[in-house]
mmCIF file with all atom_site columns, C-alpha atoms in Angstrom:
data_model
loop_
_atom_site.group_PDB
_atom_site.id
_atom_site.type_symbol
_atom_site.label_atom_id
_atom_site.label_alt_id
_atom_site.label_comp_id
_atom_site.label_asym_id
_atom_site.label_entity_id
_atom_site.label_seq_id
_atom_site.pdbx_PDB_ins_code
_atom_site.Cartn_x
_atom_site.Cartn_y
_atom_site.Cartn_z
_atom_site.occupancy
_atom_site.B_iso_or_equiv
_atom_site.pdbx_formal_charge
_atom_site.auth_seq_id
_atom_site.auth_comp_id
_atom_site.auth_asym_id
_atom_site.auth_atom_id
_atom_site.pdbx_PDB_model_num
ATOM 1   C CA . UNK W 1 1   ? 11.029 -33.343 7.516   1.00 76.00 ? 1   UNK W CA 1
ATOM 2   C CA . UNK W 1 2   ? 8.898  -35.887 5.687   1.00 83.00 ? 2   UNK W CA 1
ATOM 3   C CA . UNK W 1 3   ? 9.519  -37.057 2.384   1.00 87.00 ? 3   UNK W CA 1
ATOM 4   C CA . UNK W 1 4   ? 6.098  -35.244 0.352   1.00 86.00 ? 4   UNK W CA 1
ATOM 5   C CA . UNK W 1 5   ? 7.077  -31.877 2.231   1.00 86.00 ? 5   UNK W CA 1
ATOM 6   C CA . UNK W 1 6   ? 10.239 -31.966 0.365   1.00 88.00 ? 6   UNK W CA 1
ATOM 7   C CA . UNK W 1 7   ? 8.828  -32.595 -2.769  1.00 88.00 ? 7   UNK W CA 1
ATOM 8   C CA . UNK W 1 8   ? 6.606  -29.692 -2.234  1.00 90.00 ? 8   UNK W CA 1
ATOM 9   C CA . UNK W 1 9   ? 9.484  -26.863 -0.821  1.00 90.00 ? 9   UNK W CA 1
ATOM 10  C CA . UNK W 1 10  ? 12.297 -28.450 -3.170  1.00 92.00 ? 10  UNK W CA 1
ATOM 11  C CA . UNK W 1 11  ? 10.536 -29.691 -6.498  1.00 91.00 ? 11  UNK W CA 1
ATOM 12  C CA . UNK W 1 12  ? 13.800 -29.594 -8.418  1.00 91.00 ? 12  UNK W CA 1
ATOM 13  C CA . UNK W 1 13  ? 15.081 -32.471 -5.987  1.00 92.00 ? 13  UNK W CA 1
ATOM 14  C CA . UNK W 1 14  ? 14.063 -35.464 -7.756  1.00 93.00 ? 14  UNK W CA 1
ATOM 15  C CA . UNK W 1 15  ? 16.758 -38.247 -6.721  1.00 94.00 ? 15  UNK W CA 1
ATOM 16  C CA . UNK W 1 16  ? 14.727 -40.467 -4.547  1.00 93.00 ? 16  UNK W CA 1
ATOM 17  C CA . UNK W 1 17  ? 18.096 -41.419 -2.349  1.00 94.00 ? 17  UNK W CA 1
ATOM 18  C CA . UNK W 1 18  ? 19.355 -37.529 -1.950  1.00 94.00 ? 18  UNK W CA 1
ATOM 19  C CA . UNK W 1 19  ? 15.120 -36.544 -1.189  1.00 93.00 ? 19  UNK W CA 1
ATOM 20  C CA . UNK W 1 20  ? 15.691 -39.847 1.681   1.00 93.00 ? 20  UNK W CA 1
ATOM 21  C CA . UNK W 1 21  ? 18.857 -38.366 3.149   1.00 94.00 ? 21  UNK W CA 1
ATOM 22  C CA . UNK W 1 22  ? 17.666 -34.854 3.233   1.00 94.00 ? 22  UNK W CA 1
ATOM 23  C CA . UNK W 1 23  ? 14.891 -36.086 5.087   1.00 92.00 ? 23  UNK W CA 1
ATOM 24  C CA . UNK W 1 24  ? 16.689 -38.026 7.366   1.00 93.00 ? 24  UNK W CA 1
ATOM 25  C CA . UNK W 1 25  ? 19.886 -35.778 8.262   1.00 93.00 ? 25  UNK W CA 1
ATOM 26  C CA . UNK W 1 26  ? 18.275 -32.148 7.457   1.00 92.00 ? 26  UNK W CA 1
ATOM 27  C CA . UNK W 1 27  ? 17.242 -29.825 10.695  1.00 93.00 ? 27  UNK W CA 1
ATOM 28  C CA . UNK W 1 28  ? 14.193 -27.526 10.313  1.00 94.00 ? 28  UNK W CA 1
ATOM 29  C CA . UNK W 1 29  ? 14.943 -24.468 11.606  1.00 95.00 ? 29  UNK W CA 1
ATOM 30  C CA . UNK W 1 30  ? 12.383 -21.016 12.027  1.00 96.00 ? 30  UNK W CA 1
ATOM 31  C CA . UNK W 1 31  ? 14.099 -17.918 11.983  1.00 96.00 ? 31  UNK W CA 1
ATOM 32  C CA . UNK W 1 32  ? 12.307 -14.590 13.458  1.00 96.00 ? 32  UNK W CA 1
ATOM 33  C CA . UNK W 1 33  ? 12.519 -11.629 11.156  1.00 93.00 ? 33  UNK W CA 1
ATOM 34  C CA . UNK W 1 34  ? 15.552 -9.479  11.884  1.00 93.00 ? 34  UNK W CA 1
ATOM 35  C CA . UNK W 1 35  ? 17.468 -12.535 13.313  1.00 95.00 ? 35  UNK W CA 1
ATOM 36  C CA . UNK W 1 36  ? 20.954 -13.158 12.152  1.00 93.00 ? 36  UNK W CA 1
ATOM 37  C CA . UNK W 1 37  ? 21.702 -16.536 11.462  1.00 91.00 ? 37  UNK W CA 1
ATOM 38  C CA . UNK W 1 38  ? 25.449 -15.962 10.104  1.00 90.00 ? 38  UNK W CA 1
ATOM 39  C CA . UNK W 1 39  ? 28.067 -13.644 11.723  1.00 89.00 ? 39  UNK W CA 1
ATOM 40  C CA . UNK W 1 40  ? 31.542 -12.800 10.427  1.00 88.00 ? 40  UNK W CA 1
ATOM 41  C CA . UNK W 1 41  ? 33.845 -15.054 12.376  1.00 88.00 ? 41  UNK W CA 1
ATOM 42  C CA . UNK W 1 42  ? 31.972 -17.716 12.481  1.00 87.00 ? 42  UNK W CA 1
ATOM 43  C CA . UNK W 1 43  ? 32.620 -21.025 11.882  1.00 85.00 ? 43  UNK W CA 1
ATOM 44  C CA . UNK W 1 44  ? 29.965 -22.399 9.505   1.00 82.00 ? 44  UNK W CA 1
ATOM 45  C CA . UNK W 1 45  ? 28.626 -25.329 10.940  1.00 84.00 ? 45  UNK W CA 1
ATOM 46  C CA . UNK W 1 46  ? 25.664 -26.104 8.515   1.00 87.00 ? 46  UNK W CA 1
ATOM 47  C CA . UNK W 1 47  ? 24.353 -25.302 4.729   1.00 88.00 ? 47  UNK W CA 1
ATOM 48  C CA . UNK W 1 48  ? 21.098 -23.680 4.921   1.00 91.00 ? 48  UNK W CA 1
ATOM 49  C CA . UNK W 1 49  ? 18.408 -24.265 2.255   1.00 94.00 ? 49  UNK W CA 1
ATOM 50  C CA . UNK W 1 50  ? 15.664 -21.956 2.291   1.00 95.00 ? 50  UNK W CA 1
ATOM 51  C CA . UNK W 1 51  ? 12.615 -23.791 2.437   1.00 95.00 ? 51  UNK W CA 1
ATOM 52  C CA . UNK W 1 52  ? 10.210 -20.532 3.430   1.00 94.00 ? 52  UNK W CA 1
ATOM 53  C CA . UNK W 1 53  ? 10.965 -16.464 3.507   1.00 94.00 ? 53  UNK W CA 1
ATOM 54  C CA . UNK W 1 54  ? 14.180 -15.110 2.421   1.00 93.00 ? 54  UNK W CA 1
ATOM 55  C CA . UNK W 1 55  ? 17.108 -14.006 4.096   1.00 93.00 ? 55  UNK W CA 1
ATOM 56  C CA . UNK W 1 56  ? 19.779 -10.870 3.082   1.00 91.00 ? 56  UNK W CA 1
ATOM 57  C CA . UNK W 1 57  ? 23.051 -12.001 2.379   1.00 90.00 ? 57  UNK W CA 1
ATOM 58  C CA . UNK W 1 58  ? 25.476 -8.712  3.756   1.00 89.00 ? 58  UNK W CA 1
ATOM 59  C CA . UNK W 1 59  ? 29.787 -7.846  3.862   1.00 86.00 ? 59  UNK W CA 1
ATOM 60  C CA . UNK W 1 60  ? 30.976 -6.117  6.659   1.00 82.00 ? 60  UNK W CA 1
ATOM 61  C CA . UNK W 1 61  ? 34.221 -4.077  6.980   1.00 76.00 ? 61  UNK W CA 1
ATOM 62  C CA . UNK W 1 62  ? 35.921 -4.139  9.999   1.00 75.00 ? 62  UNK W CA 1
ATOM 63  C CA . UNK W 1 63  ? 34.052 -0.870  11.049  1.00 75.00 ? 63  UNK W CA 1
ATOM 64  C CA . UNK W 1 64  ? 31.338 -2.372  11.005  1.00 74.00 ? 64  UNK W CA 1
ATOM 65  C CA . UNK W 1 65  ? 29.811 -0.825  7.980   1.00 78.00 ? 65  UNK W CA 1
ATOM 66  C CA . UNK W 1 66  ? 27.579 -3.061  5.479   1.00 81.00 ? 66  UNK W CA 1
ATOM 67  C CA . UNK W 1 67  ? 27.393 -3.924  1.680   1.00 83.00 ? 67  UNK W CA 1
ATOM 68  C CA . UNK W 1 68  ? 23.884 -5.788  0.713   1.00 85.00 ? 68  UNK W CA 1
ATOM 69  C CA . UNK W 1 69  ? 25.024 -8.570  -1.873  1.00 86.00 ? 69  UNK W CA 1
ATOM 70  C CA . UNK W 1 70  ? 22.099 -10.579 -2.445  1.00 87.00 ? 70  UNK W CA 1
ATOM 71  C CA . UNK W 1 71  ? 18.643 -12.341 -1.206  1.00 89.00 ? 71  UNK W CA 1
ATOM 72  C CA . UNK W 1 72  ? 18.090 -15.988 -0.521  1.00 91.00 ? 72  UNK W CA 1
ATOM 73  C CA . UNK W 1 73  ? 14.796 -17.336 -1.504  1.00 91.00 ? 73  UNK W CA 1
ATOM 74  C CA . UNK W 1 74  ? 13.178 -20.623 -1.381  1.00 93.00 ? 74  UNK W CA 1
ATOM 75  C CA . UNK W 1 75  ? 15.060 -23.486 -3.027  1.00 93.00 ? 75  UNK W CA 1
ATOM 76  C CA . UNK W 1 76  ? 18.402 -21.630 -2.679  1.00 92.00 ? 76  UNK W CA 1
ATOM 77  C CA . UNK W 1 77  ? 21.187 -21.691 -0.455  1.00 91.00 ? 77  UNK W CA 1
ATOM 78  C CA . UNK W 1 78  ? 24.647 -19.581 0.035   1.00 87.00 ? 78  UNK W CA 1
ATOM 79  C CA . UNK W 1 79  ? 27.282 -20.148 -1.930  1.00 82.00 ? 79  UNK W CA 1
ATOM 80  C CA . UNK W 1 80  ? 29.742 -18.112 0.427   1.00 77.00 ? 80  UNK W CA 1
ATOM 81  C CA . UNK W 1 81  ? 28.600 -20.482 3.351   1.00 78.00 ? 81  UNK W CA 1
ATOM 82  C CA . UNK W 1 82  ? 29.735 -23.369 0.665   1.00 78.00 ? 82  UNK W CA 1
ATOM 83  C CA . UNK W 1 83  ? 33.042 -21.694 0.651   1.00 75.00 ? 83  UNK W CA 1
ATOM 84  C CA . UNK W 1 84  ? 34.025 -21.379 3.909   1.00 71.00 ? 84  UNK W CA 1
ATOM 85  C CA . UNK W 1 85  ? 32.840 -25.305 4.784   1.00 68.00 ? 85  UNK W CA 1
ATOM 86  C CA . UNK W 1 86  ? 34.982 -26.383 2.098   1.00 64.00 ? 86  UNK W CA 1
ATOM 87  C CA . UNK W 1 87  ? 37.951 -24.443 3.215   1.00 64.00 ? 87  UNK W CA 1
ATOM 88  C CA . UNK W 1 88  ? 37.126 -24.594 7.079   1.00 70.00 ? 88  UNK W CA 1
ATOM 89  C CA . UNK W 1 89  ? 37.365 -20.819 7.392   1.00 77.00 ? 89  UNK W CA 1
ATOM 90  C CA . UNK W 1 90  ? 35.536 -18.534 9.521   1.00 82.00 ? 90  UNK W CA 1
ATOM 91  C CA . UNK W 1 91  ? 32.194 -16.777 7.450   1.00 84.00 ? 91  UNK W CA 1
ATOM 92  C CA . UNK W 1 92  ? 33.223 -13.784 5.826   1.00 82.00 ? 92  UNK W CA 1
ATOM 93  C CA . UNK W 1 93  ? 29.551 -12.386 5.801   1.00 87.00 ? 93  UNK W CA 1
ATOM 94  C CA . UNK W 1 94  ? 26.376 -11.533 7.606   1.00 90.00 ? 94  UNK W CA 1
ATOM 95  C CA . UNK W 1 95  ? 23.253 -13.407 7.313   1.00 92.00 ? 95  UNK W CA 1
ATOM 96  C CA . UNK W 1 96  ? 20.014 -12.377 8.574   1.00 94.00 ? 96  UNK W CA 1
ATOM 97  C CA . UNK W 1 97  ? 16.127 -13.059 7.676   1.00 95.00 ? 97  UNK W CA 1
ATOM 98  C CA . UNK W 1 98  ? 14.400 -10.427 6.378   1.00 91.00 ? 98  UNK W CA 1
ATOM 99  C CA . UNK W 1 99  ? 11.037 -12.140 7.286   1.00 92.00 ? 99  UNK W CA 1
ATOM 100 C CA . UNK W 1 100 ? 9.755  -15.732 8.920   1.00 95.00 ? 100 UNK W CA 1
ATOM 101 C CA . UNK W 1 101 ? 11.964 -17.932 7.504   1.00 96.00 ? 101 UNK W CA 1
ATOM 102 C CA . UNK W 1 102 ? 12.448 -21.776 7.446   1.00 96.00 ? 102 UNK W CA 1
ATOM 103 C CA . UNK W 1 103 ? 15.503 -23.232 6.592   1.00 95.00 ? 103 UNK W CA 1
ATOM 104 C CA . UNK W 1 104 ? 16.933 -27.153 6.208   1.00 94.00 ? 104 UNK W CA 1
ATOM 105 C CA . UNK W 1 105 ? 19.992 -27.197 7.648   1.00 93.00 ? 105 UNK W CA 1
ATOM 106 C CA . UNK W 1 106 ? 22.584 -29.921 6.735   1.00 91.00 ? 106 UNK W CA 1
ATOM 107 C CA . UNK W 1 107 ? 25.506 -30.202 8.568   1.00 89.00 ? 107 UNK W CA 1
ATOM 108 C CA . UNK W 1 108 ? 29.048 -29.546 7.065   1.00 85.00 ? 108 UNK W CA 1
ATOM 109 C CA . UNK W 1 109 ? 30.323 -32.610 7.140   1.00 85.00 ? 109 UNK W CA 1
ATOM 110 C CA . UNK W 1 110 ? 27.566 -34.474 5.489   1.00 90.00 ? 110 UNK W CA 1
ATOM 111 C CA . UNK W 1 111 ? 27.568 -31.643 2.809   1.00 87.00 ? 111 UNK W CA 1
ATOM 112 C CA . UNK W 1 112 ? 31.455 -32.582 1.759   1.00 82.00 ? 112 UNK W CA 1
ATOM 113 C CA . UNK W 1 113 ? 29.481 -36.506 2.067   1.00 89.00 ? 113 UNK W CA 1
ATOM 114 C CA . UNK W 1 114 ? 27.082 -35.937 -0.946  1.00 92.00 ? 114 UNK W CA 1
ATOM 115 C CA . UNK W 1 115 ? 29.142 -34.037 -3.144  1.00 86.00 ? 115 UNK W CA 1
ATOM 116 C CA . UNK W 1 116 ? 30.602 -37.059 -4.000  1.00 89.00 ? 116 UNK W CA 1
ATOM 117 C CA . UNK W 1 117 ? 27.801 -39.561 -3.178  1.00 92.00 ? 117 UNK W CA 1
ATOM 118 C CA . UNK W 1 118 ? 25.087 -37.509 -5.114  1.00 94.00 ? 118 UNK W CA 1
ATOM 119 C CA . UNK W 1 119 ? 25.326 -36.546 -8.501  1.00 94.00 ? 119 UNK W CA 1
ATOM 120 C CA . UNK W 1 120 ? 22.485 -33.804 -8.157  1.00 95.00 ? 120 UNK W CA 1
ATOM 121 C CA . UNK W 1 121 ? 23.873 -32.043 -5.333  1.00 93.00 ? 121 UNK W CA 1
ATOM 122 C CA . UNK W 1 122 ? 26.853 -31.827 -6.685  1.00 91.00 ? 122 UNK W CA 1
ATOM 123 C CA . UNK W 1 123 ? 25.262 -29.766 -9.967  1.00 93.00 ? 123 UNK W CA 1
ATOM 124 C CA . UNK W 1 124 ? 23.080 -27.755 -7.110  1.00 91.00 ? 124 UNK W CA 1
ATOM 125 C CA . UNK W 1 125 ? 26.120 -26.574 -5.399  1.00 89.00 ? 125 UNK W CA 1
ATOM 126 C CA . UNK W 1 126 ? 27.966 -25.686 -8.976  1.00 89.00 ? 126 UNK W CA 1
ATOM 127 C CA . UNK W 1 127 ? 24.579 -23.810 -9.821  1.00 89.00 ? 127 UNK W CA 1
ATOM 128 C CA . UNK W 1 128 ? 24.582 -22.077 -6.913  1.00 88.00 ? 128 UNK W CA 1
ATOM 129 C CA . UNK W 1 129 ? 28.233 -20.750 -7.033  1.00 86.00 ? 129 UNK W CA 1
ATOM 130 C CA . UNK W 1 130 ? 27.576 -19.648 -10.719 1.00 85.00 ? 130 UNK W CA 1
ATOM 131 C CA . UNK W 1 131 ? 24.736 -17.823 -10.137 1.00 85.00 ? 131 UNK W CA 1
ATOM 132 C CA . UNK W 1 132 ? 25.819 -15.984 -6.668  1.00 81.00 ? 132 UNK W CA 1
ATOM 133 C CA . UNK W 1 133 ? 29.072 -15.274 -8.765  1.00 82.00 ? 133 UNK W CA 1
ATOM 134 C CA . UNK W 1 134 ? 27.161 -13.176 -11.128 1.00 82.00 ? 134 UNK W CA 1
ATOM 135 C CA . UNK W 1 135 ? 25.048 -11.528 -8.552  1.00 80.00 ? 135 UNK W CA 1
ATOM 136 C CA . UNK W 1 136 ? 28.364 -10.727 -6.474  1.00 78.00 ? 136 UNK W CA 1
ATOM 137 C CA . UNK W 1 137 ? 29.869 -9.260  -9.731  1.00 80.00 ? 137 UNK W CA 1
ATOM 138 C CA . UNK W 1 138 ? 26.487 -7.434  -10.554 1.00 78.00 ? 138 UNK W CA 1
ATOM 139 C CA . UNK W 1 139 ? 27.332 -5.701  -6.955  1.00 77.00 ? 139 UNK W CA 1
ATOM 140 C CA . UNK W 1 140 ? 30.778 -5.050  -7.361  1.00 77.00 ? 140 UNK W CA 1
ATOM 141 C CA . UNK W 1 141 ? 29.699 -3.343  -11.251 1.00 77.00 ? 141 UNK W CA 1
ATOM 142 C CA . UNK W 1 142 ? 26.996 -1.247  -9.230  1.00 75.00 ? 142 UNK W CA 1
ATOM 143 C CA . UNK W 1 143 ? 29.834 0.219   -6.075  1.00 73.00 ? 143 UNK W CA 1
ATOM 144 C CA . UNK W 1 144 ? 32.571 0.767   -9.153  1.00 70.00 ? 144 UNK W CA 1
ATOM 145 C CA . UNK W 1 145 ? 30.868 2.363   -12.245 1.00 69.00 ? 145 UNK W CA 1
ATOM 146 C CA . UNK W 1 146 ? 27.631 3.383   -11.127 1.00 79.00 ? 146 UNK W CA 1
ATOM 147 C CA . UNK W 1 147 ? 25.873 6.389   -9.259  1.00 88.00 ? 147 UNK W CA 1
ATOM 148 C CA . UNK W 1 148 ? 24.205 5.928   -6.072  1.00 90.00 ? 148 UNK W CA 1
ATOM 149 C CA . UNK W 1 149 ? 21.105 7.298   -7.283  1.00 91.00 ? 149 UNK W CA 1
ATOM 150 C CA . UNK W 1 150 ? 21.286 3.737   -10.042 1.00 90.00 ? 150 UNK W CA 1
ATOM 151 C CA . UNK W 1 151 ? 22.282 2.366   -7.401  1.00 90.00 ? 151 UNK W CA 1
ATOM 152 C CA . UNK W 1 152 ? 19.560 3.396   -5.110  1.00 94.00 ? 152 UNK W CA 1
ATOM 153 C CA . UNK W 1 153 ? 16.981 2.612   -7.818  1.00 94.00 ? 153 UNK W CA 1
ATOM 154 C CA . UNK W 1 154 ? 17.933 -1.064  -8.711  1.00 90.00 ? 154 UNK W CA 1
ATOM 155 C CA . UNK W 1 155 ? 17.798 -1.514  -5.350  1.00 92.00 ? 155 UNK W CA 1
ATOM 156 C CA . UNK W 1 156 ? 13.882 -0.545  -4.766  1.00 95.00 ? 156 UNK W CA 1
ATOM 157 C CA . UNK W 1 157 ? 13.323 -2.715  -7.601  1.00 93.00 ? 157 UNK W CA 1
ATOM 158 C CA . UNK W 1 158 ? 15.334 -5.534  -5.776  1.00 90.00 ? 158 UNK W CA 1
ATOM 159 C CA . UNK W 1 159 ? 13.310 -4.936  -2.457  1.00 90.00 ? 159 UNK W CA 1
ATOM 160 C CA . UNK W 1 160 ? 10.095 -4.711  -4.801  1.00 91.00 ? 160 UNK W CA 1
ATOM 161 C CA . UNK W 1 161 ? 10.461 -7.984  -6.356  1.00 89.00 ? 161 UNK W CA 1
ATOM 162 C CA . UNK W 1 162 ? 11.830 -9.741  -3.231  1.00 86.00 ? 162 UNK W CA 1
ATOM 163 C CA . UNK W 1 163 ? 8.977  -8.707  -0.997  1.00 86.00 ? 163 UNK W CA 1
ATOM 164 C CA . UNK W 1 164 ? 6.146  -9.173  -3.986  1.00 87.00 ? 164 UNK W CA 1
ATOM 165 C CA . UNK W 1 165 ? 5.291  -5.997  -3.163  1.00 90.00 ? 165 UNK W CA 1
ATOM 166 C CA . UNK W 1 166 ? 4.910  -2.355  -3.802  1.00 93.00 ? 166 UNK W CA 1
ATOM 167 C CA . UNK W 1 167 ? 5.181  -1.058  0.035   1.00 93.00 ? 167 UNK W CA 1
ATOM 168 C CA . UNK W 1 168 ? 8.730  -1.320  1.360   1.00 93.00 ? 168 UNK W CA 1
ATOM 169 C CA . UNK W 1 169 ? 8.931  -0.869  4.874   1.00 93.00 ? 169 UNK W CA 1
ATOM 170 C CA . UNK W 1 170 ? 12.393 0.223   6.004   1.00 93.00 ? 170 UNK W CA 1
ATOM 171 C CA . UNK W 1 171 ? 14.334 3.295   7.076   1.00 94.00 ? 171 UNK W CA 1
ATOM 172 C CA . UNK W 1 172 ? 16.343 5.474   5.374   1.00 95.00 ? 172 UNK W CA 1
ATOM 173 C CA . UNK W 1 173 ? 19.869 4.678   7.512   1.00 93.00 ? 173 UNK W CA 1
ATOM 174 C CA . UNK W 1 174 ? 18.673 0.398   6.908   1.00 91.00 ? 174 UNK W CA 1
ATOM 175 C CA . UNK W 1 175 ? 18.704 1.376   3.202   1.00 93.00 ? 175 UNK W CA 1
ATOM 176 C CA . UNK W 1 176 ? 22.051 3.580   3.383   1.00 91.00 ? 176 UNK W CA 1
ATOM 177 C CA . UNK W 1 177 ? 23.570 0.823   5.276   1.00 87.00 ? 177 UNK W CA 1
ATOM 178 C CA . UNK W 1 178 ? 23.113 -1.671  2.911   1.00 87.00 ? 178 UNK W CA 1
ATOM 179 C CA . UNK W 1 179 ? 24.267 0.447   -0.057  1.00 89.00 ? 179 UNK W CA 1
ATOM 180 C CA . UNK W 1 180 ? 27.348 1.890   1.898   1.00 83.00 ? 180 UNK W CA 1
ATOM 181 C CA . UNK W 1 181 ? 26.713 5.384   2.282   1.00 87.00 ? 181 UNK W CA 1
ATOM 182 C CA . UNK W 1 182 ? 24.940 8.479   4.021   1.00 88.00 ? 182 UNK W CA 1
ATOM 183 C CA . UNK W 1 183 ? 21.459 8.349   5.357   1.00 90.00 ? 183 UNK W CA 1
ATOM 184 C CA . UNK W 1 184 ? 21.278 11.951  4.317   1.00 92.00 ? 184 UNK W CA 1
ATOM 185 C CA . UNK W 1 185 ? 22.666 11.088  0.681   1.00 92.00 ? 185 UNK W CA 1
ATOM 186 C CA . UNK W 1 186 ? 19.763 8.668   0.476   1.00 94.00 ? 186 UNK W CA 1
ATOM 187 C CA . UNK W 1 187 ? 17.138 10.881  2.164   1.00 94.00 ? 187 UNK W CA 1
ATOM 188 C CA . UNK W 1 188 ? 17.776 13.105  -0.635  1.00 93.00 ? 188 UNK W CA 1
ATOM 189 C CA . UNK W 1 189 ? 17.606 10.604  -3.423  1.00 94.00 ? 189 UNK W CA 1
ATOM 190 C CA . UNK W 1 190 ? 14.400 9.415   -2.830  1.00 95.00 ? 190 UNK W CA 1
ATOM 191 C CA . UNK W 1 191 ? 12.970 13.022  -2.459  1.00 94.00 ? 191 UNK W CA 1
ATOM 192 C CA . UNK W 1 192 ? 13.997 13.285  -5.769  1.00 94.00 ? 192 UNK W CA 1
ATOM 193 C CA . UNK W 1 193 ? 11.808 10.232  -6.687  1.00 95.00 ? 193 UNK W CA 1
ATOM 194 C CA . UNK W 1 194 ? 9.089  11.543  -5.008  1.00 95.00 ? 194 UNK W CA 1
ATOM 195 C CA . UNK W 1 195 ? 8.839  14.873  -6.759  1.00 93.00 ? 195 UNK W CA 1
ATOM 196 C CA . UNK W 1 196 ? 9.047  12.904  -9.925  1.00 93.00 ? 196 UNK W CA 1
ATOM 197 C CA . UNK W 1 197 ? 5.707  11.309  -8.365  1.00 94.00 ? 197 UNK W CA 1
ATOM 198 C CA . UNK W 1 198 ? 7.964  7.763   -8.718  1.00 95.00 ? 198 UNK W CA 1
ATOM 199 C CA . UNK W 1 199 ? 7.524  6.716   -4.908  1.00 95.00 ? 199 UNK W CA 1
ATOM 200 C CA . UNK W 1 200 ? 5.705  8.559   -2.130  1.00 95.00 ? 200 UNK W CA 1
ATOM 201 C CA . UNK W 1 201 ? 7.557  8.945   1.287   1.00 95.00 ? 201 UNK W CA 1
ATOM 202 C CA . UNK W 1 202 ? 5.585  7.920   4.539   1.00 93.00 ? 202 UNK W CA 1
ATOM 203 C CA . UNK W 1 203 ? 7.072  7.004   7.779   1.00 91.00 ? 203 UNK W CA 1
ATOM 204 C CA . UNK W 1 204 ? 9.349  3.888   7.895   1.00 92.00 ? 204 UNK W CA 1
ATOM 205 C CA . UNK W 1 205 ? 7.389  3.197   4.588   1.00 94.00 ? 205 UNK W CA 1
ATOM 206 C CA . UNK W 1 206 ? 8.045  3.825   0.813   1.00 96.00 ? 206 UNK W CA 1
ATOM 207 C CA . UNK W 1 207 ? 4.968  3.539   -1.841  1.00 96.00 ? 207 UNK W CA 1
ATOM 208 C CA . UNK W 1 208 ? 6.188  2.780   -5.025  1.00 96.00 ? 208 UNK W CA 1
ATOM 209 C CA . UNK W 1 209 ? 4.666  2.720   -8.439  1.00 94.00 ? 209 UNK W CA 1
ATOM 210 C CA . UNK W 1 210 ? 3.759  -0.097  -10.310 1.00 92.00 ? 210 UNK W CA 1
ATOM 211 C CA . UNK W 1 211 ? 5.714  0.721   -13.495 1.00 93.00 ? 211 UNK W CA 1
ATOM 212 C CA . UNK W 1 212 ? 8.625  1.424   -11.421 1.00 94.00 ? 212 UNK W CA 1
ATOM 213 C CA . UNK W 1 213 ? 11.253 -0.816  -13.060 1.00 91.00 ? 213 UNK W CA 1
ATOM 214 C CA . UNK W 1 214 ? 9.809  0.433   -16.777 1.00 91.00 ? 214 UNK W CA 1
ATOM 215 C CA . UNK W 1 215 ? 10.483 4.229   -15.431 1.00 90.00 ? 215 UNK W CA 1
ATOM 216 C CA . UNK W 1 216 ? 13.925 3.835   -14.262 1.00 88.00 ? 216 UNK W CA 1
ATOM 217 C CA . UNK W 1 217 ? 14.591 1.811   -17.589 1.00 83.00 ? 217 UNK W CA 1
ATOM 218 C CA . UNK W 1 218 ? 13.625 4.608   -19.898 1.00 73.00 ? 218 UNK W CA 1
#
């Protein structure tokens, strides 16, 4: 990747040498929607930085059942993959793109390289932890001390903001997947939305209202 592309997909980058050696031993990689590019038991070979799309950051239990914990978007990368290079364990999550996505991969050892040599990616990775910290414990709040139809509704407004859009197209099982529970519980969650004229149902597509997030806040 050249040099003024980087400026443009990672503004906040502004040490000349780090910009050079992202350049130089980055990967572009495109991602199809729906492909996973993380599985548990993994070895992570490679720090992605989202350049274009987003990708869904999941937990799985060993049935097999998922926990949505939190969206990549451009500029960011995964503080769990951080983790697991620095400790050399397998990845304890699921990662797949929710759309196109472009990613800069930089390989593990050359991650462990600038933390000491650059000064900047060292505060990116700290920033990252912190903030994925406090997304993680704004999940674990939501599963302990909140109801699933909270739950539900922080999530549409999640979705809403991720896909900058008022149309979320997705099932009901994909959305009781991520949040851990029936697809019938959630089938009958967002019926109650709908007869509160909040959302409108359509097939493999929920409408939702523009002062969504104000509704639910009230």
């Amino acid at each position: 990747m050249d040099i003024e592309t980087l400026k443009t997909n990672l503004p906040f980058i502004t040490d000349s040498r780090l910009r050079e050696a992202l350049a130089k031993e980055g990967r572009v990689m495109e991602i199809p929607k729906g492909k996973a590019i993380m599985e548990p038991g993994q070895f992570v070979k490679m720090v992605p930085i989202v350049l274009e799309g987003s990708i869904k950051v999941l937990r799985m239990d060993e049935e097999g059942r998922e926990l949505f914990l939190y969206y990549l978007e451009p500029g960011e990368t995964c503080a769990l993959s951080l983790t697991c290079c620095s400790a050399s364990k397998p990845s304890e999550i699921k990662a797949v793109a929710e759309e196109y996505t472009m990613i800069l991969a930089i390989p593990v050892h050359i991650h462990e390289q600038w933390s000491d040599e650059f000064k900047q990616w060292k505060d990116y990775v700290s920033t990252t932890y912190q903030s994925r910290f406090q997304e993680m414990l704004e999940t674990l709040d939501a599963v302990a001390f909140k109801r699933m139809d909270e739950r539900l509704m922080r999530y549409i407004v999640t979705k809403m903001k991720q896909a900058k859009a008022n149309e979320l197209h997705t099932t009901h099982q994909e959305i009781a997947s991520e949040l851990g529970t029936s697809r019938e519980v959630i089938s009958r969650l967002l019926k109650q939305l709908e007869k509160k004229k909040w959302i409108e149902l359509g097939r493999n597509v929920i409408y939702i209202r523009d002062d969504f997030e104000e509704l639910i806040s009230k």
